[in-house]
Amino acid sequence: MVIPTDCDARPPAGTDPDPSGSTCSAVLPPATRPPAARPAASTGTLPALAGLLDHLDQGVLLIDSTCRVVHANTPAQSALDAQTVLCRDGERIHPVKVTDRLMWRHTIQDALRGQARLFDTNVQGTRHLVSIAPFDWHGNEPYQRHLVVLLGPALAPHPGRLDSFADHCDLTRAERRVFLTLLDDLSPKDIALRLEVAPATVRTHIRRILQKSGSPSMRSLLALITRLPPSRPGI
């Protein structure tokens, strides 16, 4: 079986061809498209949405039916540059692994039919899940169905999330230093060595962190940290 080298199946007869002439297309058949006569949004809708996405520290892409990137927020651009899971091919994106590209095309086609899907891949021994969901945008152009691509969060929360949580819990400067080491899987003794304080001091700070965060145990606190919502990058 020949594996496509991009999301490259030509659209079936009767569908709209990609105006760029590229074969990287997963065009939704006209019969399944919602009617084009829909109220148009203001011209500032997409820029406003792009600005909102740039406030998140999780990678978010907005792509059209041909896999062309309409917008990629800052974390998504970094992920594409690193070619962790997805990479660019001109203006379009596709999986880094060639063997994943047929599955990617099928996932895109399902999403264009209105079905939210997960793209599941394993790159260099690490499993990655990418969420792909339909997004109907009514701009000044005729009705188009776009897709929102959510890249899986990093294994460790973004520092901005941790800082925001520390502020929320009103941690002192010393407690914050201990708090920021908790995800490194260190014992109180190791934390004490790193921060150059006494182990008893570290245990005191951990107890106060648990009290201020409303967590009954370290396990509960760590589970809470991994569920912190996205925050503005760089804060």
XYZ file of C-alpha atoms in Angstrom:
235
model
C 0.000 0.000 0.000
C 1.310 3.401 -0.922
C 1.257 5.873 1.937
C 0.548 9.450 0.834
C 3.354 11.901 1.534
C 0.893 14.590 2.584
C -2.870 14.946 3.077
C -2.985 14.615 -0.674
C -6.007 12.742 -1.916
C -7.563 14.533 -4.855
C -11.145 15.605 -4.155
C -13.760 13.373 -5.722
C -15.480 14.401 -8.886
C -18.004 17.154 -8.356
C -16.221 18.774 -5.435
C -14.536 22.143 -5.456
C -10.843 21.911 -6.367
C -8.232 23.590 -4.237
C -7.735 27.027 -5.882
C -3.987 26.808 -5.264
C -3.785 23.704 -7.440
C -2.328 21.642 -4.578
C -3.546 18.102 -4.013
C -3.229 18.491 -0.210
C -6.972 18.684 0.177
C -9.727 17.087 2.187
C -12.667 18.951 0.709
C -16.074 18.414 2.235
C -18.560 17.176 -0.381
C -21.100 19.879 -1.317
C -24.015 17.731 -0.177
C -22.753 17.756 3.392
C -21.885 21.454 3.546
C -24.214 23.723 5.489
C -25.902 26.335 3.309
C -23.750 29.281 2.315
C -26.431 31.856 3.076
C -25.350 32.556 6.620
C -24.865 35.936 8.315
C -21.314 37.188 7.920
C -19.230 38.218 10.885
C -17.376 41.470 11.015
C -13.962 41.693 9.395
C -12.373 41.885 12.819
C -13.689 38.493 13.961
C -10.711 36.387 12.914
C -8.040 38.864 14.109
C -9.837 39.084 17.445
C -9.916 35.292 17.695
C -6.218 35.103 16.799
C -5.428 37.600 19.536
C -7.363 35.508 22.048
C -5.538 32.310 21.066
C -2.177 34.015 21.534
C -3.092 34.467 25.212
C -2.989 30.687 25.734
C 0.120 28.669 26.529
C -1.235 25.565 24.751
C -0.681 25.096 21.033
C -3.807 25.947 19.013
C -4.063 25.995 15.218
C -6.904 27.080 12.977
C -6.755 25.331 9.602
C -9.005 25.248 6.561
C -10.315 22.224 4.669
C -7.037 21.844 2.761
C -4.883 21.725 5.931
C -3.691 25.268 5.250
C -2.809 27.126 8.446
C -5.074 30.129 8.914
C -3.606 30.923 12.317
C -1.161 29.305 14.735
C -0.691 30.797 18.171
C 2.804 31.221 19.580
C 3.088 27.779 21.284
C 1.764 26.095 18.113
C 4.329 27.896 15.973
C 7.064 26.683 18.312
C 5.721 23.111 18.097
C 5.654 23.253 14.291
C 9.206 24.601 14.225
C 10.325 21.771 16.526
C 8.454 19.227 14.346
C 7.392 17.282 17.425
C 4.176 15.864 15.939
C 3.173 18.076 13.016
C 5.258 19.995 10.513
C 4.750 22.507 7.745
C 4.735 21.791 4.040
C 4.510 25.292 2.633
C 1.311 26.768 4.065
C -0.111 23.373 5.007
C 0.565 20.987 7.875
C 0.859 17.228 8.075
C 2.230 14.666 10.558
C 5.976 14.313 10.901
C 5.724 10.537 10.466
C 5.009 9.568 6.870
C 3.172 6.433 8.027
C 0.680 8.596 9.955
C -0.418 10.721 7.010
C -3.160 8.448 5.702
C -4.718 8.293 9.172
C -4.338 12.087 9.412
C -6.261 12.570 6.157
C -9.105 10.330 7.366
C -9.205 12.216 10.686
C -9.401 15.546 8.836
C -12.219 14.262 6.626
C -14.217 13.123 9.674
C -13.740 16.517 11.327
C -14.908 18.291 8.175
C -18.120 16.271 8.414
C -18.675 17.765 11.854
C -17.193 15.037 14.049
C -14.602 15.918 16.701
C -11.710 13.491 16.526
C -8.434 12.602 18.256
C -5.316 12.002 16.182
C -3.223 9.444 18.065
C 0.445 9.025 17.179
C 3.690 7.796 18.678
C 6.818 9.776 17.821
C 10.187 8.533 19.044
C 8.617 6.468 21.801
C 6.338 9.249 23.080
C 2.586 9.060 22.590
C 0.882 12.273 21.464
C -2.829 13.055 21.207
C -4.019 15.903 18.985
C -7.627 17.075 19.160
C -9.287 18.141 15.901
C -12.728 19.736 15.996
C -14.918 21.526 13.430
C -15.157 25.289 13.629
C -17.662 27.138 11.447
C -16.418 30.613 10.692
C -18.657 33.088 8.873
C -16.303 35.706 7.532
C -16.701 38.008 4.551
C -15.884 35.131 2.241
C -18.492 32.469 1.424
C -19.226 30.009 4.213
C -16.205 27.882 5.079
C -15.726 25.096 7.570
C -12.469 25.397 9.444
C -10.897 23.058 11.974
C -9.412 23.793 15.378
C -6.333 21.685 16.133
C -5.388 21.465 19.815
C -1.922 20.129 20.499
C -1.550 18.071 23.655
C -0.123 20.002 26.622
C 3.442 19.512 27.721
C 4.161 16.946 30.430
C 4.951 19.772 32.851
C 2.706 22.823 33.172
C 3.924 26.055 31.635
C 5.742 28.231 34.224
C 3.067 30.871 33.760
C 0.440 28.459 35.084
C 2.527 27.682 38.143
C 3.148 31.363 38.841
C -0.549 32.135 38.506
C -1.426 29.312 40.898
C 1.202 30.489 43.390
C -0.318 33.977 43.263
C -3.796 32.500 43.726
C -2.645 30.650 46.846
C -0.810 33.717 48.157
C 2.444 31.813 48.595
C 5.374 33.624 50.113
C 8.616 33.958 48.173
C 10.184 31.068 50.094
C 7.098 28.865 49.665
C 7.018 29.676 45.943
C 10.627 28.483 45.541
C 9.719 25.131 47.100
C 6.474 24.925 45.128
C 8.285 25.332 41.793
C 10.510 22.320 42.580
C 7.678 19.915 43.405
C 7.290 18.694 39.813
C 10.939 17.610 39.694
C 10.187 14.491 41.783
C 12.644 15.452 44.508
C 12.536 14.477 48.143
C 12.431 17.211 50.814
C 16.108 16.469 51.456
C 16.989 16.945 47.761
C 14.917 20.133 47.604
C 16.759 21.402 50.648
C 20.106 20.712 48.967
C 19.031 22.492 45.807
C 17.677 25.542 47.652
C 20.417 25.473 50.286
C 18.029 25.403 53.238
C 17.368 22.924 56.035
C 15.138 19.878 55.305
C 12.892 20.888 58.217
C 12.358 24.261 56.542
C 11.320 22.540 53.299
C 8.833 20.332 55.173
C 7.354 23.413 56.846
C 6.940 25.154 53.485
C 5.332 22.045 51.957
C 2.858 21.839 54.843
C 1.912 25.498 54.377
C 1.613 25.059 50.602
C -0.810 22.176 51.130
C -2.854 24.253 53.581
C -3.007 27.320 51.318
C -3.892 25.278 48.223
C -6.573 23.277 50.047
C -4.840 20.000 49.133
C -4.973 17.117 51.620
C -1.773 15.508 50.314
C 1.153 15.974 47.942
C -0.459 13.522 45.532
C -3.610 15.646 45.476
C -1.582 18.829 44.951
C 0.402 17.353 42.056
C -2.797 16.115 40.417
C -4.253 19.616 40.756
C -1.144 21.193 39.225
C -1.398 18.997 36.120
C -4.983 20.223 35.595
C -4.194 23.929 35.753
C -5.920 25.812 32.917
C -3.926 27.559 30.179
C -2.577 30.990 30.963
C -0.951 33.803 29.083
C 2.528 32.797 27.916
C 5.435 34.686 29.350
C 3.733 35.711 32.602
